[in-house]
Amino acid sequence: MTQAPAPLRAARRRHDREIISLAVPAFGALVAEPLFLMLDSAVVGHLGTPQLAGLAIAAALLSTAVSVFVFLAYATTAAVARRVGADDLPAAIRQGMDGIWLALLLGVAIVAVTFPLAPSLVDAFGASGTAGPYAVTYLRISSLGIPAMLVVLAATGVLRGLQNTRTPLYVAIAGFAANAALNVGLVYGIGLGIAGSAWGTVIAQYGMAAVYLVVVVRGARRHGASLRPDLAGIRASAQAGAPLLIRTLSLRAVLLIATAVAARLGDAEVAAHQIILSLWSLMAFALDAIAIAGQAIIGRYLGADDTEGARQVCRRMVQWGVAFGLVLGVLIVVARPLFVPLFTDDTMVQDTLLPALIVVAVSQPLAGVVFVLDGVLMGAGDGPYLAKAMLLTLAVFAPVAFLVPSLGGGLTALWWAMTLMMTVRMVTLWVRSRSGRWIVTGATR
């Protein structure tokens, strides 16, 4: 087999080092929030079933709120990385501060809505009379930490844009350790119950936000960047994030529709669907780490007016996405006898789950391409196209998914519909990447 020319091999090695140095720490930081919720569940679960049920309802509401505003990290990463590529660090940090101010304003607004409406939100989820009060308590206290959560998202975007994913990893590890100690101490040591778990998480989140702010403020002072809120900059950050918000809401709608359809199929089907969705989300974290590396690297290349470098790293990351997807798919197939019994010993659920799991395994290389190209276009600041593409994907997926029960399809058919959804995403992203219209150079798009 003919070897690639030496300059091409050298470029690939350079891109590989960049991708690994950013993606590996990013993966560690990505799993922090799920670990927070898992820890809370483990601590609260020993208090009783009503407390755990209340936590589940409140956590679903909180995680939805945070995931919707993940654009604070994505849009900030792209904008900051462009200015880094243009060799204008003061402007990069100034852009990051605008994102942080926007996060703080949004966080305060969400608290103002969530705190008084907590009982109504919990009732809307159909909480029982025993679980409801615990859910309200946890939601109200935890909502006070939302400004810190959003600041962490925006500040994480700043550091990613500065090509630094190690600090977010260290902060995530420290935050998880602090959350564990606080939860155990406040729940059992002081006896605050579920309220102690909520307060422990809030304190840990504000601690994480404080560390991020110290890092960003030091960088601002070092490079002479202003820390004051700039209305024009905050408005620009909001405008850049709006299309990504539409994209994220459309994706959340896909997942909600899939769960609603699974619920119509029967108890075994929805239970199996939840297990698969949990595994699918875990694999998404791994693939999203490569996408985050793509956001930071592509933004930097475009900011430096290096279109060829942007094209090369895009191609290399697609190769990484396919390879990593293949590895994940094989792991699912090989390890399924080991991990499926960990989730359930119900043979009906297992029998329902296994064929659908094979579909998920087969689709992982496809998912790898989708996540990578999603990250590339985010890094290029191509949010409006991503919003339109995701709305088109939702329009294709929804009727197909809703037809599954009426046509007598089961969970496997539903996950083929999910694979169709990923295929539509891949086609729209691939067409855009091949067109080159995403390549807009300069410090701003």
Coordinates of C-alpha atoms in Angstrom, one line a residue:
M1 CA 0.0 0.0 0.0
T2 CA 1.4 3.5 -1.0
Q3 CA 2.2 5.6 2.0
A4 CA 1.0 9.2 2.3
P5 CA 3.6 11.9 1.5
A6 CA 5.8 12.9 4.5
P7 CA 4.3 16.4 4.8
L8 CA 0.8 14.9 4.9
R9 CA 1.8 12.4 7.6
A10 CA 3.4 15.2 9.6
A11 CA 0.3 17.3 9.4
R12 CA -1.9 14.3 10.5
R13 CA 0.4 13.7 13.5
R14 CA 0.1 17.4 14.4
H15 CA -3.6 17.3 14.1
D16 CA -3.8 14.1 16.1
R17 CA -1.8 15.6 19.0
E18 CA -4.1 18.7 19.0
I19 CA -7.3 16.6 18.9
I20 CA -6.1 14.3 21.7
S21 CA -4.8 17.1 23.9
L22 CA -8.2 18.8 23.8
A23 CA -10.6 15.9 23.5
V24 CA -9.4 13.7 26.4
P25 CA -9.7 16.4 29.2
A26 CA -12.9 17.6 27.6
F27 CA -14.5 14.1 28.0
G28 CA -13.6 14.1 31.7
A29 CA -15.2 17.5 32.2
L30 CA -18.3 16.5 30.2
V31 CA -19.2 13.7 32.6
A32 CA -19.1 16.0 35.6
E33 CA -22.8 17.0 35.6
P34 CA -24.1 13.5 35.2
L35 CA -21.8 12.4 38.0
F36 CA -23.3 15.2 40.2
L37 CA -26.8 13.8 39.7
M38 CA -25.6 10.2 40.1
L39 CA -24.0 11.1 43.4
D40 CA -27.1 13.0 44.6
S41 CA -29.2 9.9 43.7
A42 CA -26.9 7.6 45.6
V43 CA -27.0 9.8 48.8
V44 CA -30.7 10.6 48.6
G45 CA -31.7 7.0 47.7
H46 CA -30.8 5.9 51.2
L47 CA -33.3 8.4 52.7
G48 CA -36.3 6.7 51.2
T49 CA -38.2 6.1 47.9
P50 CA -40.3 9.3 48.1
Q51 CA -37.2 11.4 48.5
L52 CA -35.5 9.6 45.5
A53 CA -38.7 10.1 43.4
G54 CA -38.7 13.8 44.3
L55 CA -35.1 14.1 43.4
A56 CA -35.7 12.4 40.0
I57 CA -38.4 14.9 39.1
A58 CA -36.4 17.9 40.2
A59 CA -33.3 16.6 38.5
A60 CA -35.1 16.2 35.2
L61 CA -36.3 19.8 35.3
L62 CA -32.8 21.1 36.2
S63 CA -30.9 19.0 33.6
T64 CA -33.4 20.2 30.9
A65 CA -32.8 23.8 31.9
V66 CA -29.0 23.4 31.8
S67 CA -28.9 21.4 28.5
V68 CA -31.1 24.0 26.8
F69 CA -28.5 26.7 27.6
V70 CA -25.4 24.7 26.6
F71 CA -25.1 27.2 23.7
L72 CA -23.4 29.4 26.2
A73 CA -20.4 27.1 26.0
Y74 CA -20.6 26.3 22.3
A75 CA -21.0 29.9 21.0
T76 CA -18.4 31.2 23.4
T77 CA -15.9 28.6 22.4
A78 CA -16.2 29.4 18.7
A79 CA -16.0 33.2 19.2
V80 CA -13.1 33.1 21.5
A81 CA -11.1 30.6 19.4
R82 CA -11.4 32.8 16.3
R83 CA -9.9 35.7 18.2
V84 CA -7.1 33.4 19.5
G85 CA -6.4 32.4 15.9
A86 CA -6.3 36.1 14.9
D87 CA -3.7 36.6 17.7
D88 CA -5.9 39.0 19.6
L89 CA -6.0 37.6 23.2
P90 CA -7.5 40.8 24.8
A91 CA -10.4 40.6 22.4
A92 CA -10.8 36.9 22.9
I93 CA -11.1 37.3 26.7
R94 CA -13.4 40.3 26.2
Q95 CA -15.6 38.2 24.1
G96 CA -15.5 35.5 26.8
M97 CA -16.6 38.0 29.5
D98 CA -19.6 39.0 27.3
G99 CA -20.6 35.3 27.3
I100 CA -20.2 35.1 31.1
W101 CA -22.3 38.2 31.7
L102 CA -25.0 36.8 29.4
A103 CA -24.9 33.5 31.4
L104 CA -25.3 35.4 34.7
L105 CA -28.2 37.5 33.4
L106 CA -30.0 34.3 32.1
G107 CA -29.3 32.5 35.4
V108 CA -30.9 35.2 37.5
A109 CA -33.9 35.3 35.2
I110 CA -34.4 31.5 35.4
V111 CA -34.2 31.6 39.2
A112 CA -36.8 34.4 39.3
V113 CA -39.2 32.1 37.3
T114 CA -38.3 28.7 38.8
F115 CA -38.4 29.5 42.5
P116 CA -42.0 30.7 42.7
L117 CA -43.3 28.3 40.1
A118 CA -41.6 25.2 41.6
P119 CA -44.8 23.6 42.9
S120 CA -46.6 24.1 39.5
L121 CA -43.6 22.6 37.6
V122 CA -43.5 19.6 39.9
D123 CA -47.3 19.1 39.5
A124 CA -46.9 19.2 35.8
F125 CA -44.7 16.2 36.0
G126 CA -47.4 14.3 37.8
A127 CA -45.5 13.9 41.1
S128 CA -47.3 11.9 43.8
G129 CA -48.5 13.4 47.0
T130 CA -45.5 11.9 48.9
A131 CA -42.8 12.7 46.4
G132 CA -44.1 16.2 45.4
P133 CA -42.9 18.1 48.6
Y134 CA -39.4 16.7 48.3
A135 CA -39.3 17.6 44.6
V136 CA -40.3 21.2 45.4
T137 CA -37.7 21.5 48.2
Y138 CA -34.9 20.1 46.0
L139 CA -35.9 22.2 42.9
R140 CA -36.2 25.5 44.8
I141 CA -32.9 25.1 46.6
S142 CA -31.1 23.8 43.5
S143 CA -32.5 26.6 41.3
L144 CA -30.4 29.0 43.3
G145 CA -27.3 27.3 41.8
I146 CA -28.5 27.8 38.2
P147 CA -26.6 31.2 37.7
A148 CA -23.4 29.3 38.8
M149 CA -24.2 26.4 36.4
L150 CA -24.6 28.8 33.5
V151 CA -21.5 30.8 34.4
V152 CA -19.6 27.5 34.5
L153 CA -20.9 26.7 31.0
A154 CA -19.8 30.1 29.6
A155 CA -16.4 30.1 31.3
T156 CA -15.8 26.5 30.1
G157 CA -16.4 27.9 26.6
V158 CA -13.9 30.7 27.2
L159 CA -11.2 28.2 28.3
R160 CA -11.9 25.8 25.4
G161 CA -11.7 28.7 23.0
L162 CA -8.3 29.5 24.5
Q163 CA -7.3 25.9 23.7
N164 CA -7.4 24.9 27.4
T165 CA -9.5 21.9 28.3
R166 CA -7.3 20.8 31.2
T167 CA -8.5 23.5 33.6
P168 CA -12.2 22.5 33.2
L169 CA -11.2 18.9 33.9
Y170 CA -9.4 19.8 37.1
V171 CA -12.3 22.1 38.2
A172 CA -14.8 19.3 37.5
I173 CA -12.8 16.8 39.6
A174 CA -12.5 19.2 42.5
G175 CA -16.2 20.1 42.2
F176 CA -17.3 16.4 42.2
A177 CA -15.1 15.8 45.3
A178 CA -16.5 18.8 47.1
N179 CA -20.1 17.8 46.2
A180 CA -19.5 14.3 47.6
A181 CA -18.2 15.6 50.9
L182 CA -20.9 18.3 51.2
N183 CA -23.7 15.9 50.4
V184 CA -22.7 13.3 52.9
G185 CA -22.0 15.9 55.6
L186 CA -25.2 17.9 55.1
V187 CA -27.6 15.0 54.5
Y188 CA -26.4 12.6 57.2
G189 CA -23.9 14.6 59.4
I190 CA -26.2 17.6 60.0
G191 CA -29.4 15.7 59.1
L192 CA -30.8 18.1 56.5
G193 CA -32.2 15.3 54.4
I194 CA -32.9 16.1 50.7
A195 CA -32.4 19.8 51.3
G196 CA -28.8 19.0 52.4
S197 CA -28.2 17.3 49.1
A198 CA -29.5 20.3 47.2
W199 CA -27.4 22.8 49.3
G200 CA -24.3 20.7 48.9
T201 CA -24.6 20.7 45.1
V202 CA -25.3 24.5 45.0
I203 CA -22.3 25.2 47.2
A204 CA -20.1 23.1 44.9
Q205 CA -21.4 24.8 41.8
Y206 CA -20.7 28.2 43.2
G207 CA -17.2 27.0 44.1
M208 CA -16.6 25.9 40.6
A209 CA -17.9 29.1 39.2
A210 CA -15.6 31.1 41.5
V211 CA -12.6 29.2 40.3
Y212 CA -13.4 29.8 36.7
L213 CA -13.9 33.5 37.3
V214 CA -10.6 33.7 39.1
V215 CA -8.9 32.1 36.0
V216 CA -10.7 34.3 33.5
V217 CA -10.2 37.5 35.6
R218 CA -6.5 36.9 35.9
G219 CA -6.3 36.4 32.1
A220 CA -8.2 39.6 31.6
R221 CA -5.9 41.6 33.8
R222 CA -2.8 40.0 32.2
H223 CA -3.9 41.1 28.7
G224 CA -5.7 44.4 29.6
A225 CA -9.2 43.2 28.8
S226 CA -12.1 45.0 30.4
L227 CA -14.3 43.1 32.9
R228 CA -17.2 45.5 32.8
P229 CA -20.5 44.4 31.1
D230 CA -20.8 45.6 27.5
L231 CA -24.4 45.6 26.3
A232 CA -23.4 45.4 22.6
G233 CA -21.1 42.5 23.4
I234 CA -23.8 40.7 25.5
R235 CA -26.3 41.3 22.7
A236 CA -23.9 39.8 20.1
S237 CA -23.3 36.8 22.3
A238 CA -27.1 36.3 22.6
Q239 CA -27.5 36.6 18.8
A240 CA -24.7 34.1 18.2
G241 CA -26.3 31.7 20.7
A242 CA -29.9 31.9 19.5
P243 CA -29.5 29.6 16.5
L244 CA -27.7 27.0 18.7
L245 CA -30.6 27.3 21.2
I246 CA -33.0 26.4 18.4
R247 CA -30.8 23.5 17.4
T248 CA -30.7 22.2 21.0
L249 CA -34.4 22.5 21.5
S250 CA -35.0 20.6 18.3
L251 CA -32.7 17.8 19.4
R252 CA -34.4 17.7 22.9
A253 CA -37.8 17.4 21.0
V254 CA -36.4 14.4 19.1
L255 CA -35.5 12.7 22.4
L256 CA -38.8 13.5 24.1
I257 CA -40.8 12.2 21.1
A258 CA -38.8 9.0 21.1
T259 CA -39.5 8.5 24.8
A260 CA -43.2 9.3 24.3
V261 CA -43.4 6.7 21.5
A262 CA -41.6 4.1 23.6
A263 CA -44.1 4.7 26.4
R264 CA -47.0 3.9 24.0
L265 CA -45.3 0.6 23.1
G266 CA -45.5 -0.8 26.6
D267 CA -43.8 -1.0 30.0
A268 CA -41.0 -3.4 28.8
E269 CA -40.4 -1.3 25.8
V270 CA -40.1 2.0 27.6
A271 CA -37.9 0.4 30.3
A272 CA -35.6 -1.0 27.6
H273 CA -35.6 2.4 25.8
Q274 CA -34.5 4.2 28.9
I275 CA -31.5 1.8 29.3
I276 CA -30.5 2.2 25.7
L277 CA -30.9 6.0 25.9
S278 CA -28.6 6.1 29.0
L279 CA -26.0 4.1 27.1
W280 CA -26.5 6.3 24.0
S281 CA -26.0 9.4 26.1
L282 CA -22.8 8.0 27.6
M283 CA -21.4 7.3 24.1
A284 CA -22.5 10.8 23.0
F285 CA -20.2 12.2 25.7
A286 CA -17.2 10.3 24.2
L287 CA -18.0 11.5 20.7
D288 CA -18.8 15.0 21.9
A289 CA -15.3 15.3 23.3
I290 CA -14.0 15.1 19.7
A291 CA -16.6 17.7 18.6
I292 CA -15.4 20.1 21.4
A293 CA -11.9 19.7 20.1
G294 CA -13.2 20.5 16.7
Q295 CA -15.0 23.7 17.9
A296 CA -11.8 25.0 19.4
I297 CA -9.3 24.0 16.7
I298 CA -11.5 25.0 13.7
G299 CA -12.3 28.4 15.3
R300 CA -8.6 29.0 15.7
Y301 CA -7.7 28.1 12.2
L302 CA -10.4 30.3 10.7
G303 CA -9.4 33.2 12.9
A304 CA -5.8 32.8 11.6
D305 CA -7.1 32.8 8.0
D306 CA -5.8 29.3 7.5
T307 CA -8.5 27.7 5.3
E308 CA -6.3 24.8 4.2
G309 CA -5.5 23.9 7.8
A310 CA -9.2 24.1 8.7
R311 CA -10.1 21.7 5.8
Q312 CA -7.3 19.3 6.8
V313 CA -8.3 19.1 10.5
C314 CA -11.9 18.7 9.5
R315 CA -11.1 15.7 7.4
R316 CA -8.9 14.2 10.1
M317 CA -11.6 14.6 12.8
V318 CA -14.1 12.9 10.5
Q319 CA -11.7 10.0 10.3
W320 CA -11.4 10.1 14.1
G321 CA -15.2 10.1 14.4
V322 CA -15.7 7.1 12.2
A323 CA -12.9 5.1 13.9
F324 CA -14.1 6.0 17.4
G325 CA -17.7 5.1 16.4
L326 CA -16.6 1.7 15.1
V327 CA -14.8 1.0 18.4
L328 CA -17.9 2.0 20.4
G329 CA -20.1 -0.1 18.2
V330 CA -17.9 -3.2 18.7
L331 CA -17.8 -2.6 22.4
I332 CA -21.6 -2.5 22.6
V333 CA -21.9 -5.8 20.8
V334 CA -19.1 -7.6 22.7
A335 CA -19.9 -6.3 26.2
R336 CA -23.7 -6.5 26.0
P337 CA -23.9 -9.8 28.0
L338 CA -21.9 -8.1 30.8
F339 CA -23.7 -4.7 31.2
V340 CA -27.3 -5.6 30.3
P341 CA -27.9 -7.6 33.5
L342 CA -26.6 -4.7 35.5
F343 CA -29.5 -2.6 34.4
T344 CA -32.3 -5.2 34.6
D345 CA -32.9 -8.9 35.4
D346 CA -36.3 -8.8 33.7
T347 CA -36.1 -11.2 30.8
M348 CA -38.8 -9.5 28.9
V349 CA -37.0 -6.2 29.0
Q350 CA -33.7 -7.9 28.1
D351 CA -35.3 -9.6 25.1
T352 CA -36.8 -6.3 24.0
L353 CA -33.6 -4.4 24.5
L354 CA -31.0 -6.6 22.7
P355 CA -32.2 -6.2 19.0
A356 CA -32.5 -2.5 19.4
L357 CA -29.1 -2.4 21.0
I358 CA -27.6 -3.9 17.8
V359 CA -29.2 -1.1 15.8
V360 CA -27.5 1.4 18.1
A361 CA -24.1 -0.4 17.7
V362 CA -24.4 -0.4 13.9
S363 CA -25.2 3.4 13.9
Q364 CA -22.2 4.5 16.0
P365 CA -19.8 5.2 13.0
L366 CA -22.6 7.4 11.6
A367 CA -23.0 9.1 15.0
G368 CA -19.2 9.7 15.0
V369 CA -19.4 11.7 11.7
V370 CA -22.5 13.6 13.0
F371 CA -20.9 14.7 16.2
V372 CA -17.6 15.7 14.5
L373 CA -19.2 17.8 11.7
D374 CA -21.6 19.4 14.3
G375 CA -18.5 20.5 16.2
V376 CA -16.7 21.7 13.1
L377 CA -19.7 23.9 12.0
M378 CA -20.1 25.2 15.6
G379 CA -16.4 26.1 15.6
A380 CA -17.0 28.0 12.3
G381 CA -19.9 29.9 13.8
D382 CA -22.3 28.4 11.4
G383 CA -25.2 28.3 13.9
P384 CA -28.0 29.5 11.5
Y385 CA -27.4 26.5 9.2
L386 CA -27.2 24.1 12.2
A387 CA -30.6 25.4 13.4
K388 CA -32.2 24.9 10.0
A389 CA -30.7 21.5 9.6
M390 CA -31.9 20.3 13.0
L391 CA -35.4 21.6 12.3
L392 CA -35.5 19.7 9.0
T393 CA -34.3 16.6 10.9
L394 CA -37.1 17.0 13.4
A395 CA -39.6 17.4 10.6
V396 CA -38.5 14.1 9.1
F397 CA -38.2 12.2 12.3
A398 CA -41.4 13.1 14.1
P399 CA -43.9 11.6 11.6
V400 CA -41.8 8.4 11.1
A401 CA -41.5 7.9 14.9
F402 CA -45.2 8.4 15.5
L403 CA -46.0 5.9 12.8
V404 CA -44.1 3.1 14.7
P405 CA -46.9 2.1 17.1
S406 CA -49.7 2.3 14.5
L407 CA -47.7 0.1 12.0
G408 CA -47.1 -2.5 14.7
G409 CA -43.4 -1.7 15.1
G410 CA -41.6 -2.3 18.3
L411 CA -38.6 -0.7 20.1
T412 CA -36.2 -1.9 17.3
A413 CA -38.3 0.0 14.8
L414 CA -38.2 3.1 16.9
W415 CA -34.4 2.9 17.1
W416 CA -34.3 2.5 13.3
A417 CA -36.2 5.7 13.2
M418 CA -33.5 7.2 15.5
T419 CA -30.9 6.0 13.0
L420 CA -32.9 7.7 10.2
M421 CA -32.7 10.9 12.3
M422 CA -28.9 10.6 12.6
T423 CA -28.7 9.8 8.8
V424 CA -30.6 13.0 8.0
R425 CA -28.3 14.9 10.3
M426 CA -25.2 13.4 8.7
V427 CA -26.5 14.2 5.2
T428 CA -27.2 17.9 6.0
L429 CA -23.9 18.3 7.8
W430 CA -21.9 16.5 5.1
V431 CA -23.4 18.6 2.3
R432 CA -22.5 21.8 4.2
S433 CA -19.0 20.6 5.0
R434 CA -18.4 19.7 1.3
S435 CA -19.8 23.0 0.0
G436 CA -17.1 25.0 1.9
R437 CA -19.6 27.7 2.7
W438 CA -18.8 27.3 6.4
I439 CA -15.3 28.5 5.8
V440 CA -15.4 32.2 6.7
T441 CA -12.1 33.5 8.0
G442 CA -11.2 36.4 10.3
A443 CA -11.5 37.3 13.9
T444 CA -15.3 37.5 13.6
R445 CA -17.7 35.7 11.3

